[in-house]
Structure formats: C-alpha cells, structure tokens
CSV table of C-alpha atoms in Angstrom, one decimal:
chain,number,residue,atom,x,y,z
A,147,MET,CA,-28.3,-0.1,4.7
A,148,VAL,CA,-26.6,3.2,3.9
A,149,THR,CA,-29.0,6.1,3.1
A,150,PRO,CA,-28.2,7.9,-0.1
A,151,LEU,CA,-27.5,11.5,-0.1
A,152,ASP,CA,-30.3,13.9,-1.2
A,153,ASP,CA,-29.8,16.1,-4.3
A,154,LYS,CA,-29.4,19.4,-2.3
A,155,THR,CA,-26.6,17.9,-0.2
A,156,ARG,CA,-24.7,16.7,-3.3
A,157,ALA,CA,-25.2,19.9,-5.1
A,158,THR,CA,-23.8,21.9,-2.1
A,159,VAL,CA,-20.7,19.6,-1.8
A,160,THR,CA,-20.1,19.9,-5.5
A,161,ALA,CA,-20.2,23.7,-5.3
A,162,CYS,CA,-17.4,23.5,-2.6
A,163,VAL,CA,-15.0,21.9,-5.0
A,164,PRO,CA,-13.1,25.3,-5.8
A,165,ALA,CA,-12.8,25.9,-2.0
A,166,LEU,CA,-11.3,22.5,-1.5
A,167,GLU,CA,-8.8,22.9,-4.4
A,168,ALA,CA,-7.7,26.2,-2.8
A,169,HIS,CA,-7.8,25.3,1.0
A,170,GLY,CA,-8.0,21.6,1.2
A,171,VAL,CA,-4.6,20.9,2.7
A,172,ALA,CA,-5.1,23.8,5.2
A,173,ILE,CA,-8.6,22.3,6.2
A,174,THR,CA,-7.1,18.7,6.7
A,175,THR,CA,-3.9,20.1,8.5
A,176,GLU,CA,-6.3,21.9,10.9
A,177,MET,CA,-8.4,18.8,11.3
A,178,TYR,CA,-5.3,16.6,12.3
A,179,LYS,CA,-4.2,19.2,14.7
A,180,ARG,CA,-7.6,18.9,16.5
A,181,LEU,CA,-7.8,15.1,16.1
A,182,LEU,CA,-4.3,14.4,17.3
A,183,ALA,CA,-4.7,16.5,20.4
A,184,ASP,CA,-6.3,13.3,21.9
A,185,PRO,CA,-3.5,10.9,22.7
A,186,ALA,CA,-5.9,7.9,22.2
A,187,ILE,CA,-6.7,9.0,18.7
A,188,SER,CA,-3.1,10.1,17.9
A,189,ALA,CA,-1.9,6.6,18.6
A,190,LEU,CA,-3.9,5.3,15.7
A,191,PHE,CA,-1.8,7.2,13.1
A,192,ASN,CA,1.6,6.8,11.6
A,193,SER,CA,3.5,9.8,13.2
A,194,ALA,CA,6.0,10.0,10.3
A,195,HIS,CA,3.3,10.8,7.9
A,196,GLN,CA,2.1,13.6,10.1
A,197,LYS,CA,5.5,15.1,10.5
A,198,ASN,CA,6.3,15.2,6.8
A,199,GLY,CA,2.8,16.4,5.8
A,200,SER,CA,2.0,13.5,3.6
A,201,GLN,CA,-1.1,12.5,5.6
A,202,PRO,CA,-2.9,15.9,5.4
A,203,THR,CA,-2.2,16.0,1.8
A,204,ALA,CA,-3.5,12.5,1.1
A,205,LEU,CA,-6.7,13.3,3.1
A,206,ALA,CA,-7.1,16.5,1.2
A,207,LEU,CA,-6.9,14.6,-2.0
A,208,ALA,CA,-9.4,12.0,-0.9
A,209,VAL,CA,-11.9,14.7,0.2
A,210,LEU,CA,-11.5,16.5,-3.1
A,211,ALA,CA,-12.0,13.3,-5.0
A,212,TYR,CA,-15.1,12.7,-2.9
A,213,ALA,CA,-16.6,16.1,-3.6
A,214,ARG,CA,-15.7,15.8,-7.4
A,215,ASN,CA,-17.4,12.4,-7.7
A,216,ILE,CA,-20.3,12.6,-5.3
A,217,ASN,CA,-22.7,12.4,-8.2
A,218,SER,CA,-20.9,9.3,-9.6
A,219,LEU,CA,-19.9,7.4,-6.5
A,220,ASP,CA,-19.1,4.3,-8.4
A,221,GLN,CA,-15.8,6.1,-9.4
A,222,LEU,CA,-14.8,6.0,-5.9
A,223,GLY,CA,-14.9,2.2,-5.4
A,224,GLY,CA,-11.1,1.8,-5.5
A,225,MET,CA,-10.4,4.7,-3.1
A,226,VAL,CA,-13.0,3.4,-0.5
A,227,GLU,CA,-11.6,-0.1,-0.7
A,228,ARG,CA,-8.0,1.2,-0.2
A,229,ILE,CA,-9.1,3.3,2.8
A,230,ALA,CA,-11.2,0.5,4.3
A,231,GLU,CA,-8.3,-2.0,4.0
A,232,LYS,CA,-5.8,0.5,5.6
A,233,HIS,CA,-8.4,1.2,8.4
A,234,VAL,CA,-8.8,-2.4,9.2
A,235,GLY,CA,-5.0,-2.9,9.3
A,236,LEU,CA,-4.9,-0.1,11.8
A,237,ASN,CA,-7.9,-1.3,13.7
A,238,ILE,CA,-10.1,1.8,13.2
A,239,LEU,CA,-13.5,1.0,14.8
A,240,PRO,CA,-16.9,2.7,14.4
A,241,GLU,CA,-16.5,4.6,17.6
A,242,HIS,CA,-13.5,6.4,16.1
A,243,TYR,CA,-15.6,8.0,13.3
A,244,PRO,CA,-17.3,10.7,15.4
A,245,HIS,CA,-14.0,12.1,16.5
A,246,VAL,CA,-12.9,12.5,12.9
A,247,GLY,CA,-16.2,14.0,11.9
A,248,GLN,CA,-16.1,16.6,14.6
A,249,ALA,CA,-12.5,17.5,13.8
A,250,LEU,CA,-13.2,17.8,10.1
A,251,LEU,CA,-16.3,20.0,10.5
A,252,GLY,CA,-14.5,22.2,13.0
A,253,ALA,CA,-11.5,22.6,10.6
A,254,ILE,CA,-13.9,23.5,7.7
A,255,ALA,CA,-15.5,26.1,9.9
A,256,GLN,CA,-12.3,27.6,11.0
A,257,VAL,CA,-10.5,27.7,7.6
A,258,LEU,CA,-13.5,29.0,5.5
A,259,GLY,CA,-14.7,31.4,8.1
A,260,ASP,CA,-17.8,33.2,7.1
A,261,ALA,CA,-17.9,31.3,3.8
A,262,ALA,CA,-18.9,28.1,5.8
A,263,THR,CA,-22.5,28.9,5.9
A,264,PRO,CA,-25.0,26.8,7.8
A,265,GLU,CA,-26.1,25.3,4.5
A,266,ILE,CA,-22.5,24.2,3.8
A,267,MET,CA,-21.8,22.8,7.2
A,268,ASP,CA,-25.0,20.9,7.1
A,269,ALA,CA,-24.2,19.4,3.8
A,270,TRP,CA,-20.7,18.4,4.8
A,271,ALA,CA,-22.0,16.8,8.0
A,272,LYS,CA,-24.4,14.6,5.9
A,273,ALA,CA,-21.6,13.9,3.3
A,274,TYR,CA,-19.2,12.8,6.1
A,275,GLY,CA,-21.9,10.7,7.8
A,276,PHE,CA,-22.7,9.0,4.6
A,277,LEU,CA,-19.1,8.2,3.7
A,278,ALA,CA,-18.5,7.1,7.3
A,279,ASP,CA,-21.3,4.7,7.1
A,280,VAL,CA,-20.0,3.2,3.7
A,281,LEU,CA,-16.6,2.7,5.3
A,282,ILE,CA,-17.8,1.2,8.5
A,283,SER,CA,-20.0,-1.2,6.6
A,284,ARG,CA,-17.1,-2.4,4.4
A,285,GLU,CA,-14.7,-2.5,7.3
A,286,ASN,CA,-17.1,-4.7,9.2
A,287,GLU,CA,-17.2,-7.1,6.3
A,288,ILE,CA,-13.4,-7.3,6.2
A,289,TYR,CA,-13.1,-7.8,9.9
A,290,LYS,CA,-15.7,-10.6,9.9
A,291,ALA,CA,-13.9,-12.2,6.8
A,292,HIS,CA,-10.5,-12.1,8.7
A,293,GLU,CA,-12.1,-13.8,11.9
A,294,ALA,CA,-13.8,-16.4,9.8
A,295,ALA,CA,-10.7,-17.4,7.8
A,296,SER,CA,-8.8,-20.5,8.9
A,297,GLY,CA,-5.9,-19.1,11.0
A,298,GLY,CA,-7.5,-15.6,10.9
A,299,TRP,CA,-8.0,-13.0,13.5
A,300,ALA,CA,-9.4,-9.4,14.1
A,301,GLY,CA,-7.4,-6.8,16.1
A,302,TRP,CA,-3.8,-7.0,17.1
A,303,ARG,CA,-2.2,-10.5,17.5
A,304,PRO,CA,1.3,-11.0,19.0
A,305,PHE,CA,3.9,-12.4,16.7
A,306,THR,CA,7.5,-13.2,17.4
A,307,ILE,CA,10.5,-12.7,15.2
A,308,GLN,CA,11.8,-16.2,14.4
A,309,SER,CA,14.6,-15.2,12.0
A,310,ARG,CA,16.5,-12.3,10.5
A,311,THR,CA,18.0,-12.6,7.0
A,312,PRO,CA,20.2,-9.8,5.3
A,313,GLU,CA,18.9,-9.7,1.6
A,314,SER,CA,21.1,-6.8,0.4
A,315,ALA,CA,23.2,-4.0,1.7
A,316,LEU,CA,20.0,-2.1,2.7
A,317,VAL,CA,17.2,-4.7,3.0
A,318,THR,CA,16.7,-7.2,5.9
A,319,SER,CA,14.0,-9.9,6.1
A,320,PHE,CA,12.2,-10.8,9.3
A,321,GLU,CA,10.2,-14.0,9.5
A,322,LEU,CA,7.3,-13.7,12.0
A,323,VAL,CA,5.4,-16.5,13.7
A,324,PRO,CA,2.4,-16.2,16.0
A,325,THR,CA,3.5,-16.2,19.5
A,326,ASP,CA,0.6,-18.6,20.5
A,327,GLY,CA,2.0,-21.2,18.0
A,328,ASN,CA,-1.3,-21.4,16.1
A,329,PRO,CA,-1.6,-21.2,12.2
A,330,VAL,CA,-2.0,-18.0,10.3
A,331,MET,CA,-4.5,-17.1,7.6
A,332,ALA,CA,-3.4,-17.5,4.0
A,333,HIS,CA,-2.7,-14.1,2.6
A,334,LYS,CA,-3.0,-13.2,-1.1
A,335,PRO,CA,0.4,-12.4,-2.6
A,336,GLY,CA,0.7,-8.7,-2.8
A,337,GLN,CA,-1.0,-8.0,0.5
A,338,TYR,CA,0.6,-6.3,3.6
A,339,LEU,CA,0.6,-6.5,7.3
A,340,SER,CA,0.1,-3.6,9.7
A,341,PHE,CA,2.1,-3.3,12.9
A,342,SER,CA,1.8,-1.7,16.3
A,343,LEU,CA,5.3,-1.3,17.6
A,344,THR,CA,6.8,0.2,20.7
A,345,VAL,CA,10.0,2.0,20.0
A,346,PRO,CA,11.9,3.0,23.2
A,347,GLY,CA,11.8,6.8,23.6
A,348,HIS,CA,9.2,7.2,20.9
A,349,GLY,CA,6.2,5.3,22.1
A,350,ASN,CA,3.8,3.5,20.0
A,351,GLN,CA,4.4,3.5,16.2
A,352,ARG,CA,2.1,2.2,13.3
A,353,ARG,CA,3.5,0.9,10.1
A,354,ASN,CA,2.6,-1.2,7.1
A,355,TYR,CA,4.9,-3.5,5.3
A,356,SER,CA,4.3,-5.8,2.3
A,357,ILE,CA,4.4,-9.6,2.9
A,358,SER,CA,7.4,-10.9,0.9
A,359,SER,CA,6.7,-14.6,1.1
A,360,ALA,CA,4.2,-17.0,-0.4
A,361,PRO,CA,1.4,-18.3,1.9
A,362,ASN,CA,2.6,-21.2,4.1
A,363,GLY,CA,-0.1,-21.3,6.9
A,364,ARG,CA,2.6,-20.9,9.8
A,365,SER,CA,4.4,-17.6,9.2
A,366,TYR,CA,4.8,-14.3,7.3
A,367,ARG,CA,7.9,-12.5,6.1
A,368,ILE,CA,8.5,-8.8,5.7
A,369,SER,CA,11.5,-7.4,4.1
A,370,VAL,CA,12.4,-3.9,5.3
A,371,ARG,CA,14.7,-1.2,3.8
A,372,ARG,CA,16.7,0.8,6.1
A,373,ALA,CA,15.4,4.3,5.4
A,374,GLU,CA,17.6,7.3,6.0
A,375,LYS,CA,16.6,8.7,9.3
A,376,GLY,CA,13.8,6.0,9.4
A,377,LEU,CA,12.6,5.6,13.0
A,378,VAL,CA,10.9,2.4,12.7
A,379,SER,CA,13.1,0.8,9.9
A,380,GLY,CA,16.2,1.8,12.0
A,381,TRP,CA,14.8,0.2,15.1
A,382,LEU,CA,14.0,-3.1,13.1
A,383,HIS,CA,17.3,-3.3,11.7
A,384,ASP,CA,19.3,-2.3,14.9
A,385,SER,CA,17.2,-3.5,17.8
A,386,ALA,CA,14.6,-6.0,16.7
A,387,GLN,CA,16.2,-9.4,17.3
A,388,VAL,CA,15.1,-13.0,17.2
A,389,GLY,CA,12.6,-13.4,20.0
A,390,THR,CA,11.3,-9.8,19.8
A,391,GLU,CA,7.6,-9.7,20.0
A,392,VAL,CA,5.4,-7.3,17.9
A,393,GLN,CA,1.7,-6.8,17.4
A,394,VAL,CA,0.3,-7.5,14.0
A,395,SER,CA,-3.0,-7.2,12.3
A,396,ALA,CA,-4.3,-9.6,9.6
A,397,PRO,CA,-3.1,-9.3,6.0
A,398,ALA,CA,-4.9,-6.6,4.0
A,399,GLY,CA,-4.8,-4.9,0.7
A,400,SER,CA,-6.1,-5.4,-2.9
A,401,PHE,CA,-2.8,-5.2,-4.9
A,402,THR,CA,-3.2,-8.9,-5.9
A,403,LEU,CA,-3.0,-10.8,-9.1
A,404,PRO,CA,-6.3,-11.6,-11.0
A,405,SER,CA,-7.7,-15.0,-10.6
A,406,PRO,CA,-7.8,-16.6,-13.1
A,407,GLN,CA,-4.8,-15.2,-14.7
A,408,SER,CA,-5.2,-14.9,-18.5
A,409,ALA,CA,-3.4,-11.9,-19.9
A,410,PRO,CA,0.5,-11.7,-19.6
A,411,ILE,CA,1.6,-10.0,-16.4
A,412,VAL,CA,4.5,-7.7,-16.0
A,413,LEU,CA,5.8,-6.9,-12.5
A,414,LEU,CA,7.6,-3.6,-12.6
A,415,SER,CA,9.5,-2.4,-9.6
A,416,ALA,CA,12.3,-0.3,-8.2
A,417,GLY,CA,14.2,-0.4,-5.0
A,418,VAL,CA,12.2,-2.1,-2.0
A,419,GLY,CA,9.1,-1.9,-4.3
A,420,LEU,CA,9.9,-5.5,-5.2
A,421,THR,CA,8.5,-6.9,-1.9
A,422,PRO,CA,5.0,-7.6,-2.9
A,423,PHE,CA,6.3,-9.1,-6.2
A,424,ILE,CA,8.6,-11.5,-4.3
A,425,ALA,CA,5.5,-13.0,-2.6
A,426,MET,CA,3.9,-13.4,-6.0
A,427,LEU,CA,7.1,-15.0,-7.4
A,428,GLU,CA,7.4,-17.4,-4.5
A,429,ALA,CA,3.8,-18.4,-4.9
A,430,ARG,CA,4.5,-19.3,-8.4
A,431,ALA,CA,7.5,-21.3,-7.4
A,432,ALA,CA,5.5,-23.1,-4.8
A,433,ALA,CA,2.8,-23.9,-7.4
A,434,ALA,CA,5.5,-25.4,-9.6
A,435,ALA,CA,6.9,-27.5,-6.7
A,436,HIS,CA,3.5,-29.0,-6.3
A,437,GLY,CA,3.3,-30.0,-9.9
A,438,CYS,CA,1.6,-27.1,-11.5
A,439,PRO,CA,3.6,-26.4,-14.6
A,440,ALA,CA,4.6,-22.9,-15.6
A,441,SER,CA,2.5,-23.3,-18.8
A,442,ALA,CA,-0.6,-23.4,-16.7
A,443,HIS,CA,-0.1,-19.8,-15.7
A,444,ALA,CA,-0.2,-16.6,-17.6
A,445,PRO,CA,3.3,-15.5,-18.8
A,446,LEU,CA,5.1,-13.5,-16.1
A,447,GLN,CA,7.9,-11.0,-16.6
A,448,TYR,CA,9.8,-9.5,-13.8
A,449,ILE,CA,11.5,-6.1,-14.4
A,450,HIS,CA,13.4,-4.5,-11.7
A,451,GLY,CA,15.6,-1.5,-11.0
A,452,THR,CA,18.3,-1.4,-8.3
A,453,ASP,CA,21.4,0.8,-7.8
A,454,THR,CA,24.1,-2.0,-7.8
A,455,ALA,CA,24.5,-5.7,-7.3
A,456,GLN,CA,25.0,-4.9,-3.6
A,457,THR,CA,21.6,-3.3,-3.3
A,458,GLU,CA,19.8,-6.0,-5.2
A,459,ALA,CA,17.6,-8.1,-3.0
A,460,PHE,CA,16.3,-11.6,-3.8
A,461,GLY,CA,18.5,-11.8,-6.9
A,462,ALA,CA,19.2,-15.5,-6.3
A,463,LEU,CA,15.4,-16.3,-6.2
A,464,VAL,CA,14.7,-14.4,-9.3
A,465,ARG,CA,17.6,-16.0,-11.2
A,466,ASP,CA,16.6,-19.4,-10.1
A,467,LEU,CA,12.9,-19.0,-11.3
A,468,ALA,CA,14.1,-17.6,-14.6
A,469,ALA,CA,16.4,-20.5,-15.2
A,470,LYS,CA,13.6,-22.9,-14.5
A,471,GLY,CA,11.4,-21.1,-17.0
A,472,ALA,CA,8.8,-19.9,-14.5
A,473,ILE,CA,9.5,-16.3,-15.4
A,474,LYS,CA,11.4,-13.9,-17.6
A,475,ALA,CA,13.5,-11.4,-15.8
A,476,ASP,CA,15.2,-8.2,-16.6
A,477,VAL,CA,17.3,-6.3,-13.9
A,478,PHE,CA,18.5,-2.8,-14.3
A,479,TYR,CA,21.5,-1.6,-12.4
A,480,THR,CA,21.2,2.2,-12.4
A,481,HIS,CA,24.6,3.0,-11.0
A,482,SER,CA,26.6,0.3,-12.7
A,483,PRO,CA,28.5,0.7,-16.1
A,484,ALA,CA,27.8,-1.9,-18.7
A,485,ASP,CA,31.3,-3.6,-18.2
A,486,THR,CA,30.7,-4.1,-14.5
A,487,LEU,CA,27.3,-5.7,-14.6
A,488,PRO,CA,27.0,-8.9,-12.5
A,489,ALA,CA,27.7,-12.1,-14.4
A,490,GLN,CA,24.5,-14.0,-14.9
A,491,ALA,CA,25.0,-17.7,-14.3
A,492,THR,CA,21.5,-18.7,-15.5
A,493,SER,CA,19.3,-18.4,-18.4
A,494,GLY,CA,16.2,-16.2,-18.5
A,495,THR,CA,17.7,-13.2,-16.6
A,496,THR,CA,19.1,-10.2,-18.5
A,497,PRO,CA,21.1,-7.5,-16.8
A,498,HIS,CA,21.0,-3.9,-18.1
A,499,ALA,CA,23.0,-0.9,-17.2
A,500,GLY,CA,21.0,2.4,-16.5
A,501,ARG,CA,17.5,3.1,-15.6
A,502,ILE,CA,14.2,1.5,-16.7
A,503,THR,CA,12.3,3.7,-19.1
A,504,PRO,CA,8.6,3.5,-20.2
A,505,ASP,CA,9.8,3.3,-23.8
A,506,TRP,CA,12.0,0.2,-23.1
A,507,VAL,CA,9.1,-1.4,-21.1
A,508,ARG,CA,6.6,-0.9,-23.9
A,509,ALA,CA,9.0,-2.2,-26.5
A,510,ASN,CA,10.0,-5.3,-24.5
A,511,THR,CA,6.7,-6.4,-23.0
A,512,PRO,CA,3.6,-8.1,-24.5
A,513,ALA,CA,1.2,-5.7,-26.2
A,514,ASP,CA,-1.7,-7.1,-24.0
A,515,ALA,CA,0.2,-7.2,-20.7
A,516,LEU,CA,-1.3,-6.3,-17.3
A,517,TYR,CA,1.2,-4.1,-15.5
A,518,TYR,CA,1.7,-4.1,-11.8
A,519,LEU,CA,3.9,-1.3,-10.5
A,520,CYS,CA,5.6,-0.6,-7.1
A,521,GLY,CA,8.5,1.6,-6.1
A,522,PRO,CA,9.7,5.1,-5.3
A,523,GLU,CA,7.2,8.0,-6.1
A,524,CYS,CA,9.2,9.4,-8.9
A,525,PHE,CA,9.6,6.0,-10.5
A,526,MET,CA,5.9,5.3,-10.3
A,527,GLN,CA,4.9,8.6,-11.8
A,528,ASP,CA,7.4,8.3,-14.7
A,529,MET,CA,6.2,4.8,-15.5
A,530,MET,CA,2.5,5.6,-15.3
A,531,THR,CA,2.9,8.7,-17.4
A,532,GLY,CA,5.1,7.0,-20.0
A,533,LEU,CA,2.9,3.8,-20.3
A,534,ARG,CA,-0.3,5.9,-20.6
A,535,ALA,CA,1.4,8.0,-23.3
A,536,ALA,CA,2.4,4.7,-25.0
A,537,GLY,CA,-1.3,3.8,-25.2
A,538,VAL,CA,-1.6,1.4,-22.4
A,539,PRO,CA,-5.3,1.6,-21.1
A,540,GLU,CA,-5.9,2.5,-17.6
A,541,GLU,CA,-7.6,-0.9,-16.8
A,542,ARG,CA,-4.2,-2.6,-17.4
A,543,LEU,CA,-2.3,-0.4,-15.0
A,544,ARG,CA,-2.1,-1.3,-11.3
A,545,ARG,CA,0.0,0.2,-8.7
A,546,GLU,CA,0.8,-0.1,-5.0
A,547,VAL,CA,1.6,3.2,-3.2
A,548,PHE,CA,3.7,2.7,-0.1
A,549,GLY,CA,2.3,5.4,2.4
A,550,PRO,CA,-0.4,8.1,1.7
A,551,ALA,CA,-1.4,9.0,-1.8
A,552,THR,CA,0.4,12.1,-3.1
A,553,THR,CA,-1.6,12.7,-6.3
A,554,LEU,CA,-5.4,12.8,-7.0
A,555,ASP,CA,-4.8,10.0,-9.5
A,556,ASP,CA,-3.3,7.8,-6.8
A,557,ALA,CA,-6.0,8.7,-4.3
A,558,LEU,CA,-8.7,7.4,-6.8
A,559,ASN,CA,-6.9,4.5,-8.6
A,560,ALA,CA,-4.0,3.1,-6.5
A,561,ALA,CA,-4.5,-0.4,-4.9
C-alpha cells in the first residue's frame, strides 16, 4: 500500500514548478552525471539517449509533469504506465531506485543552491519516495504477469537470430527464437521488445524495438531501420547474422488496439513507424485465415508515408490484405512524382505523390475514427497538431514515441 503524500509536501512541490520550468534540464543533466558514474547503473541506460541529451530532457519533462499534477495524480496514469513498461523492459529493480533518488536530490541541491531549502529538499525526498513506490508496485505486477504467462519470463532471456529478411533499402527484419527452444508468450500487437546487446568496442547497449509480427507462440520478429551513424542498428545490419545470440526481455508496452474493437481504426505512420502496425495487420490476417471474417472487426485503414518505392517496407503484405478486403490502404511516396508512382496490381490500395497532411487525413477517414500514430517526431507533431485543430478529441488520438519523450504532451499522453 503506497502512503499518500501530505498536503504540505504537495504544496511545496507545486511551488517548485517555476524553478523546474527554468532549471529542469540542468537538474536532470546533473542527476545523470552523478548516476552514470556508477558503471553498474550506467549499463541500465541507452547510451545514445545520453549522448544526444534526449534522456535528460525526457526526465525533466516527466518531473515537471509530476510537479504540475501532484494534486491530481490521476492525470499521470499514462505516464506512469509508460515508465513502468520501459523499466520492466530494461529490468529495473527496486534496489536501483535509491541510487536514482540520491542522484536526483543531490542534483536539485547543486543546481538550485541556496534556494534548495531544507523544506524543499524534504518535500522532494518524500515526493520521489512516493513515486518510486508507485512505480515499484506497478512494475512488480508486470513482472509477475510476465512470469505467469504461458511462455513468459522475467529478466533477460537468450534468443537466437533464426533468419534475416531485407524489407526495403533501409529496413531489415530479424526473426528471433528462444535459444532454449521453448515457447514464447503471446504479445499484444503494438508491443515492443527490449534488448541487451554487446557491440564489440562499445560494450553493453540497451535498445527497444517494436515487434513486427503477429503472435505465433514460437518466435518474434523485429524490423530495424539502418539509422545514420546508428551504433546498434548498424551492428544489427552489418554483424548480427543467423545464429547470433541476443538477450531479450518480455514484450512490453500499451500501444495496442482496444478490445473489443468498435470504432473505425486508422493506422497512421511514416518511415519505420509502421513496425507496430505490421504486427496489427498480420494479426488481422491470421484471424481471417482462421475463419474470422473481416466484417467481424472494426474497419481498419492503413495510411503510410515513405520516400520512394525502394524505401517502402512490407508493401506486398499491405497490398495483399487490401486486395482481400481486410483493410483499406493509402501509401504516400514523398519523393516520387505522380507519374512515377508504383503500379498497384491489387484493389484496395491507393498510391499518392507527396506528403500526408492532417487535412487529407481528416477528409478521407471516418468521422468517428480512433487514430494510432507512429513515426518521426516532426511527422507526429504535425499530425497531432493538425488533427486536434480539425476537432479530433484527445481520447481518439494515440501515439507511440520511439525513444524518450520530447514534449510535455508526449510525457503525459504517449503510449
């Protein structure tokens, strides 16, 4: 049972909001500097997010959101769930929390200096302890659910790459099977796997990748885009071969379709943001193969943006499902003139030249649709802003953010 915060503590934390708005990133940057000085703790984090500054920014946003909503903690449910799912994927344990608390309080004291009065430090110690207890409790529930699931596990489990499949000029899929040969737990389409990888010359690296296949009880598939100067994506593309072993934690994440599905669903993606949607599409195809007609599901529309036909991944799967009437598909080729669009040999898929715009989406999707978004940050912000301006209510907008949140809105509301 988590003990609620007292009124004085909540009032003191609320009074710190202006200081967090002004100095939040400085505080979290200093916090990570202290925290990552311990190699055992440093190994728990994605080093790329530290180097580019996105992790300190994301934590600063989360701390600010916590302080702003400390009197209405129900507003933080989505943020707490996202953090808990990430922590479970990375195998964060209760014994790690005191290290984080010590580093955070030390950073607050150093950055705020004399303004960090004993009253403020006491309030933040209590506020951190409360949030830590909430997260530990939720993470314990998730760990237990993973262990209890058929084919489930907690902690790291060795998997072996069984096959590699080029999906486009930039994306390669890796099918992963448990090294022990036993079954795997059924993931919910839209979830991701977390990896602990050893990259020669760079030590241990932690990464998350969406599962791009429907549940099958025996394997998972991830589809990875080769990122420019990407340490891990480059290693996967160039060095991870059939037979390579990797450490994987159980599927996590809440970017999943509702059950039951009633409202029309629009899957809106760009680039490699399609990966969680491919799992959803494959799951629908599997249901159809087992005799469940498309009419038994809510209508599903897939809208995707890619540079050219050469960068389009899973195009054949999408066109096949569209031809069978399982989905309606629109594919935008941002760098292809209209007269060079790929010829569509099947019905149900419409090619477009140029970029997806919020106006086009609103005009060509059902009025009561539930929107799922995933893709590059600029794409996501453009779509979210445009769809909100067009009158789409917040409860019908869901998005997955690859990596740390970069806006307060994402920190609070992203899946």
